[in-house]
Each structure stands twice: as C-alpha cells, then as structure tokens.
mmCIF file of C-alpha atoms in Angstrom:
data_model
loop_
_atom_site.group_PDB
_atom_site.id
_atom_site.type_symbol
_atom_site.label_atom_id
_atom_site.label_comp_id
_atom_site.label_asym_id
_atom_site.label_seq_id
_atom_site.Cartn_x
_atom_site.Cartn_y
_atom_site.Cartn_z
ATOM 1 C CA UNK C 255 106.831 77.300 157.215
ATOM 2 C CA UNK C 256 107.831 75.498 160.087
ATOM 3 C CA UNK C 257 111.367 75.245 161.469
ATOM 4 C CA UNK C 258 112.084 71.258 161.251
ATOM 5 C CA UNK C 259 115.627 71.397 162.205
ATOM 6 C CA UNK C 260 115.731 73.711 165.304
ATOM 7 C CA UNK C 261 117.353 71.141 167.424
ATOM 8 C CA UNK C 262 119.823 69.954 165.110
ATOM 9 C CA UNK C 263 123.765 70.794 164.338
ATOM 10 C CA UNK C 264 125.273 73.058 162.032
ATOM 11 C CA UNK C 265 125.714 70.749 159.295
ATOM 12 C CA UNK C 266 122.684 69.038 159.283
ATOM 13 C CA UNK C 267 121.186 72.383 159.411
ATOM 14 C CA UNK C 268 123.211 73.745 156.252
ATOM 15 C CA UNK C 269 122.599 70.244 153.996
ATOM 16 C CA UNK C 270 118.583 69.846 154.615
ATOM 17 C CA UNK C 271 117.760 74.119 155.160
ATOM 18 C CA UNK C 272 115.125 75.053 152.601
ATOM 19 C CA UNK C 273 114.112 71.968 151.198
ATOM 20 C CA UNK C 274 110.486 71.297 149.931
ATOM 21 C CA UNK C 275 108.227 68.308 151.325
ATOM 22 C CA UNK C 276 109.598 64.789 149.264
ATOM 23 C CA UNK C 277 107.172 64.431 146.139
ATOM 24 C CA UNK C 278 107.877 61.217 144.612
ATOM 25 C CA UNK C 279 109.971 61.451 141.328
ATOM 26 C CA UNK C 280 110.607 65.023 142.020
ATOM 27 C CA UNK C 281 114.007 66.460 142.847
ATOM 28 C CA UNK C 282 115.106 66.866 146.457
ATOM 29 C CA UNK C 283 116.526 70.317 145.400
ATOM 30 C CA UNK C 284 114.233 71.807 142.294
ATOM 31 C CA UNK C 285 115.758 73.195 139.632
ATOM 32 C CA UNK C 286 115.262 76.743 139.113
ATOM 33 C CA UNK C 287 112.720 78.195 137.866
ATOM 34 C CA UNK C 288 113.018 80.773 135.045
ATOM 35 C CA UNK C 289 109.899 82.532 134.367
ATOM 36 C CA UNK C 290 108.878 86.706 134.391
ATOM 37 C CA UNK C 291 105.103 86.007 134.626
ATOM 38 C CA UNK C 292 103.092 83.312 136.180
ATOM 39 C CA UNK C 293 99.669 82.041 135.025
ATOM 40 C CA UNK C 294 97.428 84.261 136.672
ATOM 41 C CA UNK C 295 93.701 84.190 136.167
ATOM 42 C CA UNK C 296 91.211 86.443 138.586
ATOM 43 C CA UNK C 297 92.474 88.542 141.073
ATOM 44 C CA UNK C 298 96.235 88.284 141.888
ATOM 45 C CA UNK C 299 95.890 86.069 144.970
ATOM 46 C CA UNK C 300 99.044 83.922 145.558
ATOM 47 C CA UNK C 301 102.835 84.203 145.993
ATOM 48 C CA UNK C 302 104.102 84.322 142.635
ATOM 49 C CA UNK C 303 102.259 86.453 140.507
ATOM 50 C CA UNK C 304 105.663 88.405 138.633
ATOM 51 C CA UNK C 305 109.261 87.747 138.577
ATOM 52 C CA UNK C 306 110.313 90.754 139.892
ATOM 53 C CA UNK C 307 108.315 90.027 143.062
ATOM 54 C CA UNK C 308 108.370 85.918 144.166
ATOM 55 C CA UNK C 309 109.909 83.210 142.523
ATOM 56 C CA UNK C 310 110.221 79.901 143.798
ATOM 57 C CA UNK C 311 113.728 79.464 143.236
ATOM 58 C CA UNK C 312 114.322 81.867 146.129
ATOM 59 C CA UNK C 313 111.881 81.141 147.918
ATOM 60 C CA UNK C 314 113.607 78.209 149.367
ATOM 61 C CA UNK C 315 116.882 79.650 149.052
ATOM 62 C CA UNK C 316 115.160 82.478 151.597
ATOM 63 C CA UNK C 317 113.912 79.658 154.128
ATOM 64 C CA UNK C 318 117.174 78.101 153.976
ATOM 65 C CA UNK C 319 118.915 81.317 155.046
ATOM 66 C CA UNK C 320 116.430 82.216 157.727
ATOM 67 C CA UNK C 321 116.573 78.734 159.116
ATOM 68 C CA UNK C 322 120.633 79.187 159.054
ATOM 69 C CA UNK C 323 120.236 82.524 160.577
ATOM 70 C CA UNK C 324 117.619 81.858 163.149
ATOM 71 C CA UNK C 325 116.925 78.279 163.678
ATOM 72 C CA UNK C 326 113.517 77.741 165.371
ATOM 73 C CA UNK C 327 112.416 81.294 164.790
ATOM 74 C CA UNK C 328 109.219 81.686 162.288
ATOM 75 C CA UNK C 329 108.834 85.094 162.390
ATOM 76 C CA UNK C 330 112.265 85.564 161.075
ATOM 77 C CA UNK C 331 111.762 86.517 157.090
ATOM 78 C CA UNK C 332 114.756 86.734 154.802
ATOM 79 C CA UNK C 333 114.608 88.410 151.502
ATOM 80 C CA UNK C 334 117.547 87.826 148.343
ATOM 81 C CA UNK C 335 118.769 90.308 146.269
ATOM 82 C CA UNK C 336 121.254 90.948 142.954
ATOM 83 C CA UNK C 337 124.523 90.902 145.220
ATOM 84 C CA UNK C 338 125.706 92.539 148.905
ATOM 85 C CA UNK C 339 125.635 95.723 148.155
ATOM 86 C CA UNK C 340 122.182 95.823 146.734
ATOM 87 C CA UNK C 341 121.266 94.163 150.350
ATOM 88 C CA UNK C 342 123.020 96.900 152.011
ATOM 89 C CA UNK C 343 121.379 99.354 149.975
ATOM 90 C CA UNK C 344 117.953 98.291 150.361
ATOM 91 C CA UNK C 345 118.131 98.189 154.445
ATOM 92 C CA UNK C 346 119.487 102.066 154.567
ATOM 93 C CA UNK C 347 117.787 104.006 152.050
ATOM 94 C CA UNK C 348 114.373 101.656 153.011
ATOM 95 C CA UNK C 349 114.685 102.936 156.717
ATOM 96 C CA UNK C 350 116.225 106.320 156.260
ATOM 97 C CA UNK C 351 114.781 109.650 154.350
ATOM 98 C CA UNK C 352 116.049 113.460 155.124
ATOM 99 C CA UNK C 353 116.903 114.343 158.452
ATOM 100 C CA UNK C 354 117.436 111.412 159.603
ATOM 101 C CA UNK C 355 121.136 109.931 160.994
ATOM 102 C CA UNK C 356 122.891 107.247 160.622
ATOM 103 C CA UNK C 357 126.155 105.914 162.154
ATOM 104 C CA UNK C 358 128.566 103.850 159.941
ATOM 105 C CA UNK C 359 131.812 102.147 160.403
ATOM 106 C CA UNK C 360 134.769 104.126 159.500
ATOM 107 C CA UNK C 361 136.574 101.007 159.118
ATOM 108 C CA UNK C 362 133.967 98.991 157.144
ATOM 109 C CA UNK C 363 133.633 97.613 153.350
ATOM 110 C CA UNK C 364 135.579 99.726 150.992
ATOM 111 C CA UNK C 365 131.997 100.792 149.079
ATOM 112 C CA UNK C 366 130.653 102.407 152.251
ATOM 113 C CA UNK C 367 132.580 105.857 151.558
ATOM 114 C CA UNK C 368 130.562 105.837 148.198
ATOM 115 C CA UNK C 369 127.412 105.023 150.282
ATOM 116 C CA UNK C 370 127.929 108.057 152.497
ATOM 117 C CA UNK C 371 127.756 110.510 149.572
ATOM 118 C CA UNK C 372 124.566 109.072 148.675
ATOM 119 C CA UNK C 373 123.270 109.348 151.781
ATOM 120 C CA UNK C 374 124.495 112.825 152.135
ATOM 121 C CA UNK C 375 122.851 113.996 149.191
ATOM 122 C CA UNK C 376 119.470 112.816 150.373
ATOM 123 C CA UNK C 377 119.539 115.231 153.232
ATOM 124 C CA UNK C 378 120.729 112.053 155.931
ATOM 125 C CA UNK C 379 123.739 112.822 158.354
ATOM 126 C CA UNK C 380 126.392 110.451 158.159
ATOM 127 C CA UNK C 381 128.421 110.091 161.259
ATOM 128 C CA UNK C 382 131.428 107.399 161.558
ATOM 129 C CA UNK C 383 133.502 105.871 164.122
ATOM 130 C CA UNK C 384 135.739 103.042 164.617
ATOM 131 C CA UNK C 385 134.848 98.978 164.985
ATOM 132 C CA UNK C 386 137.428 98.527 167.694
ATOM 133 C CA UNK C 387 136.694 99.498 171.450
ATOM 134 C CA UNK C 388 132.790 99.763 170.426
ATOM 135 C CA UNK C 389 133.418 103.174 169.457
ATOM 136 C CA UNK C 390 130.235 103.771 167.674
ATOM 137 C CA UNK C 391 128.615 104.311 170.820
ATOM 138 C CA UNK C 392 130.197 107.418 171.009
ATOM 139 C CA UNK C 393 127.996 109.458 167.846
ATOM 140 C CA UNK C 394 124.917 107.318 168.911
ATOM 141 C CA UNK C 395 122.952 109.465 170.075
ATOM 142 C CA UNK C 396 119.771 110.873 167.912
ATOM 143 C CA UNK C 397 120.952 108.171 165.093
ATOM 144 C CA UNK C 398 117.898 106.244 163.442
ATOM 145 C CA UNK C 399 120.374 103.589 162.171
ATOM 146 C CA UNK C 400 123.426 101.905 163.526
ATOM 147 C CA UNK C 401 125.153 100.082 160.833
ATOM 148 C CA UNK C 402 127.759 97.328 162.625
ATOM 149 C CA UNK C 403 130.347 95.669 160.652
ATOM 150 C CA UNK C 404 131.991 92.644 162.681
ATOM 151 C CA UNK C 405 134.730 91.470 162.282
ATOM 152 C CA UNK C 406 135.656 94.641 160.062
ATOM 153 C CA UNK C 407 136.612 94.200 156.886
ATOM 154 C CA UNK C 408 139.473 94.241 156.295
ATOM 155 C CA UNK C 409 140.758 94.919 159.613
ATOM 156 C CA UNK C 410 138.893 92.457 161.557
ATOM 157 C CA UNK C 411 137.977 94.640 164.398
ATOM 158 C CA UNK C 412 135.116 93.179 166.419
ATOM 159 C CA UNK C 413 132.707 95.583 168.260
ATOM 160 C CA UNK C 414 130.530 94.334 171.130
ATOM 161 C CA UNK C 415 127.060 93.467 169.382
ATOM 162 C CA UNK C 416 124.681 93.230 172.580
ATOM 163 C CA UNK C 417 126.675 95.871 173.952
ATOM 164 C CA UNK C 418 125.908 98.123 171.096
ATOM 165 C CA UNK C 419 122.478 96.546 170.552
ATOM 166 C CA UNK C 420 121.116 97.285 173.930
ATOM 167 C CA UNK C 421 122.752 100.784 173.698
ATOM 168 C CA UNK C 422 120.586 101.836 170.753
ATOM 169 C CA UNK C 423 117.347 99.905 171.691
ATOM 170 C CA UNK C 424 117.498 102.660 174.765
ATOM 171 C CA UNK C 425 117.654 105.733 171.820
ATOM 172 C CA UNK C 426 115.330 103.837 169.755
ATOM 173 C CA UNK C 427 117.641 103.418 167.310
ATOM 174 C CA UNK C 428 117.296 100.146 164.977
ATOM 175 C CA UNK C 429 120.508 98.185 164.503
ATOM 176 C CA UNK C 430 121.632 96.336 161.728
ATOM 177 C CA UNK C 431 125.145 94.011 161.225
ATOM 178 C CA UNK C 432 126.615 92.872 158.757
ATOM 179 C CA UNK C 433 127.327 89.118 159.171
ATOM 180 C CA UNK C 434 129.566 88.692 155.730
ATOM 181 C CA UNK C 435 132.773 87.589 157.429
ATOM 182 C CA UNK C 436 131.027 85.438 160.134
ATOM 183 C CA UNK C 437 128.403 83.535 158.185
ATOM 184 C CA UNK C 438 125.705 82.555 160.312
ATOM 185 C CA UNK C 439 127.535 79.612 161.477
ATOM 186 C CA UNK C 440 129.699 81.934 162.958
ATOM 187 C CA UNK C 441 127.928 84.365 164.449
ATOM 188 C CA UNK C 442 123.965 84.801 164.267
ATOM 189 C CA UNK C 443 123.137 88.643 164.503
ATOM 190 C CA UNK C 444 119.041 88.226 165.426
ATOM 191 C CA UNK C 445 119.945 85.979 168.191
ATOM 192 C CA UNK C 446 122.191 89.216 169.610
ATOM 193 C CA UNK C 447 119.158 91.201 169.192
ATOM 194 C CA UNK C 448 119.981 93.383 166.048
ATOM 195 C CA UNK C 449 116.989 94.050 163.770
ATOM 196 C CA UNK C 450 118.622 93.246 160.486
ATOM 197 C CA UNK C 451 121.163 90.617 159.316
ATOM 198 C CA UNK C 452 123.107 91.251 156.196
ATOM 199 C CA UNK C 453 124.935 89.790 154.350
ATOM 200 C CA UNK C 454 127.100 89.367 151.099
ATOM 201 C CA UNK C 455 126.016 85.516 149.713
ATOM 202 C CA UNK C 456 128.866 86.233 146.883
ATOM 203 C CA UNK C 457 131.318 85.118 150.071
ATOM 204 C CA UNK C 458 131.918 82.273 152.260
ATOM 205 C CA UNK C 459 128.142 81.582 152.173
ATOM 206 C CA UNK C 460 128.373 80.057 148.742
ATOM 207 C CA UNK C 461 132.380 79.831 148.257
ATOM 208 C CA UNK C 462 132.931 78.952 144.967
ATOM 209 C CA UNK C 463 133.678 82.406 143.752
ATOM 210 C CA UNK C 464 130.830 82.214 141.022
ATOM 211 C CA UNK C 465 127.974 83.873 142.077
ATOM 212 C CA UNK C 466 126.868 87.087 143.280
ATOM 213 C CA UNK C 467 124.197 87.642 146.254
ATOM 214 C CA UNK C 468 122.787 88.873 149.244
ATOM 215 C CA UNK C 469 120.592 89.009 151.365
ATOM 216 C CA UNK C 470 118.967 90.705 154.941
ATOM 217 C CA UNK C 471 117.100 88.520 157.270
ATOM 218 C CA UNK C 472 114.884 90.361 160.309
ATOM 219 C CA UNK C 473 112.349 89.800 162.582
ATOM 220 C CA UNK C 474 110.029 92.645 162.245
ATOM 221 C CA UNK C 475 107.347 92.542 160.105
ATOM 222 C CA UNK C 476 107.079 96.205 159.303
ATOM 223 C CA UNK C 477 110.739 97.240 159.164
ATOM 224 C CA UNK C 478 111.347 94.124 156.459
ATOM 225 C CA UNK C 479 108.531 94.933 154.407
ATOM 226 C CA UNK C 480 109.759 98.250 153.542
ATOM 227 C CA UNK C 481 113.025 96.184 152.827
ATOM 228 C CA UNK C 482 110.800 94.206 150.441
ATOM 229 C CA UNK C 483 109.410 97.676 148.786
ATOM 230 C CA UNK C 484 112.756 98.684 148.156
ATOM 231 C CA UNK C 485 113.645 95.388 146.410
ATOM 232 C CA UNK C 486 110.279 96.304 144.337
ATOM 233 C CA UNK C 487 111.090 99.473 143.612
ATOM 234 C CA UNK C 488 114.806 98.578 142.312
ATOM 235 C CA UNK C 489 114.866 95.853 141.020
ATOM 236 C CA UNK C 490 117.418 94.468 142.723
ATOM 237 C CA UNK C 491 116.635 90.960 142.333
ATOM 238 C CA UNK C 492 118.724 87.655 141.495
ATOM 239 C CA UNK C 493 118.526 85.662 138.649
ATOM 240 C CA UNK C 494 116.701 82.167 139.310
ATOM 241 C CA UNK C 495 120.112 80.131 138.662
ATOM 242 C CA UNK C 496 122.426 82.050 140.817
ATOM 243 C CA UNK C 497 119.788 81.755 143.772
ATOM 244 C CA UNK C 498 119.844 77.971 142.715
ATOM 245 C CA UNK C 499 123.540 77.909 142.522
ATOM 246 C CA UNK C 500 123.486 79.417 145.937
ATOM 247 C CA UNK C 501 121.423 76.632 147.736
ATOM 248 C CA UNK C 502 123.212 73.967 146.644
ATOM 249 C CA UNK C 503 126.224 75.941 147.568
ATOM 250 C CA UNK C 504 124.640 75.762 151.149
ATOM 251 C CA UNK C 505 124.648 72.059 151.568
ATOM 252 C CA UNK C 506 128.806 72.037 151.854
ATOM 253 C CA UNK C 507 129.160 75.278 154.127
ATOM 254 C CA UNK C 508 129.168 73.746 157.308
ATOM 255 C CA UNK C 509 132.170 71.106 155.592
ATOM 256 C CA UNK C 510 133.981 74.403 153.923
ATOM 257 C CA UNK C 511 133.653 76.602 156.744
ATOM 258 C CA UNK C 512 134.884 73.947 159.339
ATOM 259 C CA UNK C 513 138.409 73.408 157.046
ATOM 260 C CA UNK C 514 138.228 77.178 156.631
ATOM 261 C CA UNK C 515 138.451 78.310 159.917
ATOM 262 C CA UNK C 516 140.487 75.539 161.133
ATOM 263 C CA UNK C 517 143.302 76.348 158.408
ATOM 264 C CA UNK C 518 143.136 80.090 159.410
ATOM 265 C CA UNK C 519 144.267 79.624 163.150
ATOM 266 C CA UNK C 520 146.925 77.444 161.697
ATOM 267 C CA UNK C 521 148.013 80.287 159.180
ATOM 268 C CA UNK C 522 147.568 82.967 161.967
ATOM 269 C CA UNK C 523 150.148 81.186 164.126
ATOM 270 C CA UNK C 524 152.869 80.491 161.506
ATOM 271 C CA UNK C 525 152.857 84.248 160.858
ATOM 272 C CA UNK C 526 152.590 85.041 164.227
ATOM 273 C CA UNK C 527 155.760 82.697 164.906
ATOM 274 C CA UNK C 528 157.717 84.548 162.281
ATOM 275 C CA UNK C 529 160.617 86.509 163.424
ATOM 276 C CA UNK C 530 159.932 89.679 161.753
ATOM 277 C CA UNK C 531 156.281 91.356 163.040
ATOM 278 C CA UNK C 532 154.064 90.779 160.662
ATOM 279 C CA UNK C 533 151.109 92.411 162.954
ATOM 280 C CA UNK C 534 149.207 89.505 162.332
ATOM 281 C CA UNK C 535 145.245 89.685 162.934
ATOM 282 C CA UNK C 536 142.681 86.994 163.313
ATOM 283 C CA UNK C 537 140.005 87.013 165.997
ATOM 284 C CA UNK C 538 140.352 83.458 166.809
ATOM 285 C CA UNK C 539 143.497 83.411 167.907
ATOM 286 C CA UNK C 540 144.851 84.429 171.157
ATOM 287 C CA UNK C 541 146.506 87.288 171.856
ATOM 288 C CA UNK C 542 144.304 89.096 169.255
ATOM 289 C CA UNK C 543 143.052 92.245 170.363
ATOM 290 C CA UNK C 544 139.386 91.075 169.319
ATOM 291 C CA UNK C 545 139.543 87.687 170.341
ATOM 292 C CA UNK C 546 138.345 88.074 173.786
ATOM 293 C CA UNK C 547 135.039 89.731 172.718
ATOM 294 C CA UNK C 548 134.679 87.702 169.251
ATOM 295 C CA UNK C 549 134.677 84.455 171.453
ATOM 296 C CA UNK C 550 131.910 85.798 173.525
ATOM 297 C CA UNK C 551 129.238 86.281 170.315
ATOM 298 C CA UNK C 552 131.452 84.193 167.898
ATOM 299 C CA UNK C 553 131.196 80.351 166.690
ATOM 300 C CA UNK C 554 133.487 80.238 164.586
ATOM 301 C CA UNK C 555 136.403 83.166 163.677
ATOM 302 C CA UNK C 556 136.108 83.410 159.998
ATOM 303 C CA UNK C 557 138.678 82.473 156.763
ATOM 304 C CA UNK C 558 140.520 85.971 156.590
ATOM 305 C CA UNK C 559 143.484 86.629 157.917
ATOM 306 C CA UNK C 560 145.320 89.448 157.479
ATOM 307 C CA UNK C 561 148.979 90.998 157.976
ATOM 308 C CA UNK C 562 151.199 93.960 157.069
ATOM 309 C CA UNK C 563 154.457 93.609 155.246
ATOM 310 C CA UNK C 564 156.866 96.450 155.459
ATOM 311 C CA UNK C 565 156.398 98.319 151.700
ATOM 312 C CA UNK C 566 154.395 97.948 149.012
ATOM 313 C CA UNK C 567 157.060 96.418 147.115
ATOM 314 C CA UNK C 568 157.700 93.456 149.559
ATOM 315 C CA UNK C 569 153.778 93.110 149.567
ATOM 316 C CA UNK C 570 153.702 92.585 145.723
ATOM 317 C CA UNK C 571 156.830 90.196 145.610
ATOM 318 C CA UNK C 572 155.063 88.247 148.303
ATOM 319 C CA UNK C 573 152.434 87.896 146.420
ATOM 320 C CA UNK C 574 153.853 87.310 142.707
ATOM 321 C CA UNK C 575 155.842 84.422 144.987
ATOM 322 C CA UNK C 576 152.634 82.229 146.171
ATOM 323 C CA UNK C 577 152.152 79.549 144.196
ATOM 324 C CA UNK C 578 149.005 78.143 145.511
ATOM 325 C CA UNK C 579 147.176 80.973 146.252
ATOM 326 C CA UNK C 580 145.536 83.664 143.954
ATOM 327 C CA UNK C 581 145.814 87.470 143.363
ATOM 328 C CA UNK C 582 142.591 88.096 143.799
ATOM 329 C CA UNK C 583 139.768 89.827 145.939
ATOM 330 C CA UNK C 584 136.938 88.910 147.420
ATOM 331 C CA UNK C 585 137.189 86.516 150.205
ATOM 332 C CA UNK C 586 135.638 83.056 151.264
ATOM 333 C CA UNK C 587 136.056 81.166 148.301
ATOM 334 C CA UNK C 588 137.212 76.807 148.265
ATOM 335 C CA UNK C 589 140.487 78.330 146.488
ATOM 336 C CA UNK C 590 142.603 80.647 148.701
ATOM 337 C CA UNK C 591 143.053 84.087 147.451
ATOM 338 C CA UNK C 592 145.439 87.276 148.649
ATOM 339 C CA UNK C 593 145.407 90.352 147.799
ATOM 340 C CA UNK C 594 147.875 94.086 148.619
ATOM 341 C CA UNK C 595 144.183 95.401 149.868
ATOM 342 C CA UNK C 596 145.662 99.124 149.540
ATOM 343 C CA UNK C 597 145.226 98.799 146.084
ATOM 344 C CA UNK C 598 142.139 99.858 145.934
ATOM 345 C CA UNK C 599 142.429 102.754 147.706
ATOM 346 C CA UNK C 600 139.529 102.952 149.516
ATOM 347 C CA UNK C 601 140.966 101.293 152.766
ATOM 348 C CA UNK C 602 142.607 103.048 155.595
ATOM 349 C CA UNK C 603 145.425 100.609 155.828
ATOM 350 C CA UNK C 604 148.652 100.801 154.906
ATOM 351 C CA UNK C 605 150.909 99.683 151.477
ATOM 352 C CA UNK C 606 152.055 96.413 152.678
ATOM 353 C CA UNK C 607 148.653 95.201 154.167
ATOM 354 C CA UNK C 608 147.490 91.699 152.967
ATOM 355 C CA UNK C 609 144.064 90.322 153.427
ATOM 356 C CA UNK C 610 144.583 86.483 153.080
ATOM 357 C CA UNK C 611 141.695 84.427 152.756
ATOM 358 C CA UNK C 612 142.260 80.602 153.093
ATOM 359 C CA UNK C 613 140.450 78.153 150.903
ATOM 360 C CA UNK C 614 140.250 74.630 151.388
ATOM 361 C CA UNK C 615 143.669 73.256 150.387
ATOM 362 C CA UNK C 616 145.819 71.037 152.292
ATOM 363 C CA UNK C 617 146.725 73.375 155.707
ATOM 364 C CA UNK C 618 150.250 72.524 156.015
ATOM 365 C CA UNK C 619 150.200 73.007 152.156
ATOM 366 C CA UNK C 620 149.078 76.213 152.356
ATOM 367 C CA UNK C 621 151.484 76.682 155.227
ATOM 368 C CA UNK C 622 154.462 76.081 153.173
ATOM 369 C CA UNK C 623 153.885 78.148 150.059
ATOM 370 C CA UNK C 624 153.471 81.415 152.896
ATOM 371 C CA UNK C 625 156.307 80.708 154.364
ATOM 372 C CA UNK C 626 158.183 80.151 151.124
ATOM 373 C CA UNK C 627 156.879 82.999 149.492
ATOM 374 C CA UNK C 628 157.708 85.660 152.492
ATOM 375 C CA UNK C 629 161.705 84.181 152.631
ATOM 376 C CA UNK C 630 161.710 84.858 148.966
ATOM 377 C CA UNK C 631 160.426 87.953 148.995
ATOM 378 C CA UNK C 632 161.990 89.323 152.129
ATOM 379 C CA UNK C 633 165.713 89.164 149.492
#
C-alpha cells in the first residue's frame, strides 16, 4: 500500500495513518472485525484465510504503525501482537536458537532478567552491559543480536543508536531497539538503521491505560517473516477490539504526546530547582547527562521523568501525598501516574526512586500538587 502522507507533519500523519480508501456510507475508521474463520472456498489464496493469521482489524492498525514508523518507506512491514512483551519475545527467540549470543541491556525493562533465563536455557549466551556511555559495544563482538533500549527504562539512559548500529552492521550482527518510551514521533529506529522496531502499544502509543499491545516494525523481508512464524506458532495475537481501540487511540497521539512532553520539561525543571537534590533525569532537559546525544536521534524526549528521594519512606509519603496523580505503573497514559519503581524489585535503582509519568492535566496543575506533596512529605 502506498505511503500517501510521506510529506506531511506528525499530526496529520497520526490522525489519517491506516485508513482505507472512502466507500460511500462506510465508516472512515471500520469497526472491528471479530471473526476466527473467513469464507474460504478453493485453495487458500488471499489475506485472511484464519484469525490467528490476518484480520482486517490489524491490518490497518499495522499500516498505520509502519507509516508512523517509517513514513514513505513501503518495504517497511509491521506486525501486532497480544502486548510488548509478546513483541519482544517474538523478535529474540525468532532470530536466535543454541549457540547463538545476544547482548541485552542491564538497565532495561524489569521482565528482561526473566527473559535471560529463557534464553539461557535454550543454549543462547546472554551478555549485558549498561545503556549509558554506549557500553554495549563493549560484549559486541560474536553477538547475533543487539537488543537497545533508549531512553532506558526506568533510568532513561540513552545509548548512541547509529553509533551502535553501524558498530554491529560491521560484526554482522542485527540490531533491534526498543522505541516504547520514544514513540515514533519521538524517535524512529529504521530511519537510524536498526533492523527491528519494538515497541509496547499498551504505552504512550495508545495512552488511555486500557489496552494491551505491541508490535515490531522492520524492513527485511526475511528477518520479519520469521517474526511472523513466531506470531503463528504462539499465538500471540490481539483481539480485534483492542487493535481497534488502538487506532483510534492513534488519531490523538501527536495532540497527547505534544502536552506530554511539553509538561515533562516543565516538571523536570521544578524538581531540578528544588533545594534538596532530587537527581532529577529527563533527556530533554539540559544539563542531563543524555540530553546531548538524545537531541541528536530524538524528536521529542518522552513523558517520564524520574527522581530519587532519600528513603523509601519519604518515597511512599510522597506519593500517598499527590492528589492528582496515581499510584500506579505503567507509563504514558492521558492521567499522570507515579510509582516507588523499587517495588518491584527487579530494578537496579534505589528505595526512594520515582518514575513519574505526566499525563495531560493542566502543567502548572500538575506542578503544584509535586511540589505540595514533596514539602509535606519531606516533615
């Protein structure tokens, strides 16, 4: 399908991505389409032919992606799948069997340590090194896979993409990024030259905290059809309403992730102004030890912010003392959430570390109830 909108802005881009050809008295956005078998007489020519294979419903959700992640590129192919993780999934153990290494963020989504045993216990080496200072290049060598996450989550470390990129094209090494915290109006991983995009749709890219997704776009035939045979294989599909839910989502990123971002910086530098260090991080703003680099392959900086309060205590009265924002995780969602990220335990980062992520509230709103709830719990 051709690329219509190649030459057009971000939020054209996002409201008209994926949309069929105007058929009178039809919708502009169909609704979608809930159906395990298709009518299939003959030979099974044809796109849809089973619901664990094709359905339309994603099938414009997918060009709307691909046109998000690569406008003007038609050889770019973008597959859905139940949520991120499934994505994730499907690129490694699709492109990876024994003996073969891989080389993951240390630093990365909380689920990766989980990932590593996996991979372990299929006979692939796992080696890991840090976001910041591109330190992956370091264990590159003989890897199959390099598996980027920028910014970090949830440290927001940003690595050098085309740095790392042209560093394992020369080892033949296939790269892939994770793009959850950018969104691809923030940062679009095939135009660096990584061979996979992936991404967590259950984020920013739909932001209404109400649907789980992902997705990998590429442009290599081969490499995402074996992507697509893992998808097969698993399962790991989503349901016709959440990829529907999804695509209208996509019509109002470009508006969310505009206020997003914009209230972020704003946040950033109120806790950066505060008296006590708050080791505040955020890649767009200055000073930040990733800011330099992220505004070299960056659009836009992202919604989450994050900072470290002194104990685990003063982290939880901090948060029982917001009134506007949620305990909760996940991040990218219309209504701002926070969360004590150690929580979990599977981050290296200490008691007192917040990830913030802003919604779309009022900034100087937003503003206020931080700096109201840190004076209250700071007694």
């Amino acid at each position: 399908m051709t690329n219509f909108f190649e030459g057009t802005g971000d939020g054209t881009r996002a409201v008209r991505a994926g949309l069929p050809e105007p058929v009178k008295h039809e919708p502009t956005l169909p609704g979608p389409v809930f159906a395990a078998h298709f009518h299939l007489p003959g030979d099974p020519t044809g796109p849809y032919t089973y619901g664990r294979d094709e359905n339309p419903t994603w099938t414009h959700l997918e060009r709307a992606i691909g046109e998000l992640e690569a406008p003007g590129r038609d050889d770019v192919e973008t597959l859905v799948f139940a949520s991120g993780m499934a994505a994730i999934s499907a690129v490694l153990f699709s492109q990876l069997s024994a003996g073969d290494t891989v080389v993951l963020p240390s630093d990365g989504y909380q689920v990766l340590p989980l990932v590593r045993g996996q991979l372990e216990a299929y006979g692939i080496e796992v080696r890991t090194a840090a976001t910041g200072g591109d330190a992956q290049l370091d264990v590159l060598d003989g890897a199959k896979l390099l598996w980027i996450e920028t910014p970090s989550n949830p440290g927001l470390d940003v690595c050098d993409v085309r740095r790392l990129v042209a560093a394992a094209r020369a080892r033949g090494c296939l790269v892939a990024v994770d793009n959850t915290l950018a969104t691809p109006l923030g940062q679009r991983p095939l135009e660096l030259r990584a061979d996979f995009s992936v991404a967590s749709g259950t984020k920013q890219l739909t932001g209404h905290g109400d649907v789980l997704l992902g997705y990998v776009s590429g442009g290599d035939a081969a490499t995402m059809a074996s992507v697509r045979r893992w998808r097969k294989i698993v399962g790991a599909i989503p349901g016709p309403m959440e990829a529907w839910l999804a695509h209208r989502s996509l019509a109002t990123l470009h508006l969310r992730v505009e206020r997003q971002n914009a209230s972020a910086l704003v946040i950033a530098e109120a806790l950066r102004d505060r008296s006590e260090n708050l080791g505040v991080r955020y890649p767009g703003l200055p000073g930040d030890p990733s800011h330099k680099i992220a505004s070299q392959q960056m659009r836009r900086f992202g919604c989450v912010v994050s900072f470290t309060l002194p104990t685990r205590a003063r982290a939880d009265r901090f948060l029982d003392a917001l009134r506007l924002v949620d305990d909760a995780t996940s991040f990218g969602g219309v209504r701002s959430t926070a969360e004590r990220r150690g929580r979990w335990g599977g981050d290296a980062v200490p008691e007192g570390f917040i990830r913030f992520s802003v919604g779309a509230e009022d900034p100087e709103d937003l503003v206020a109830d931080v700096l109201q709830a840190l004076d209250r719990s700071a007694t």
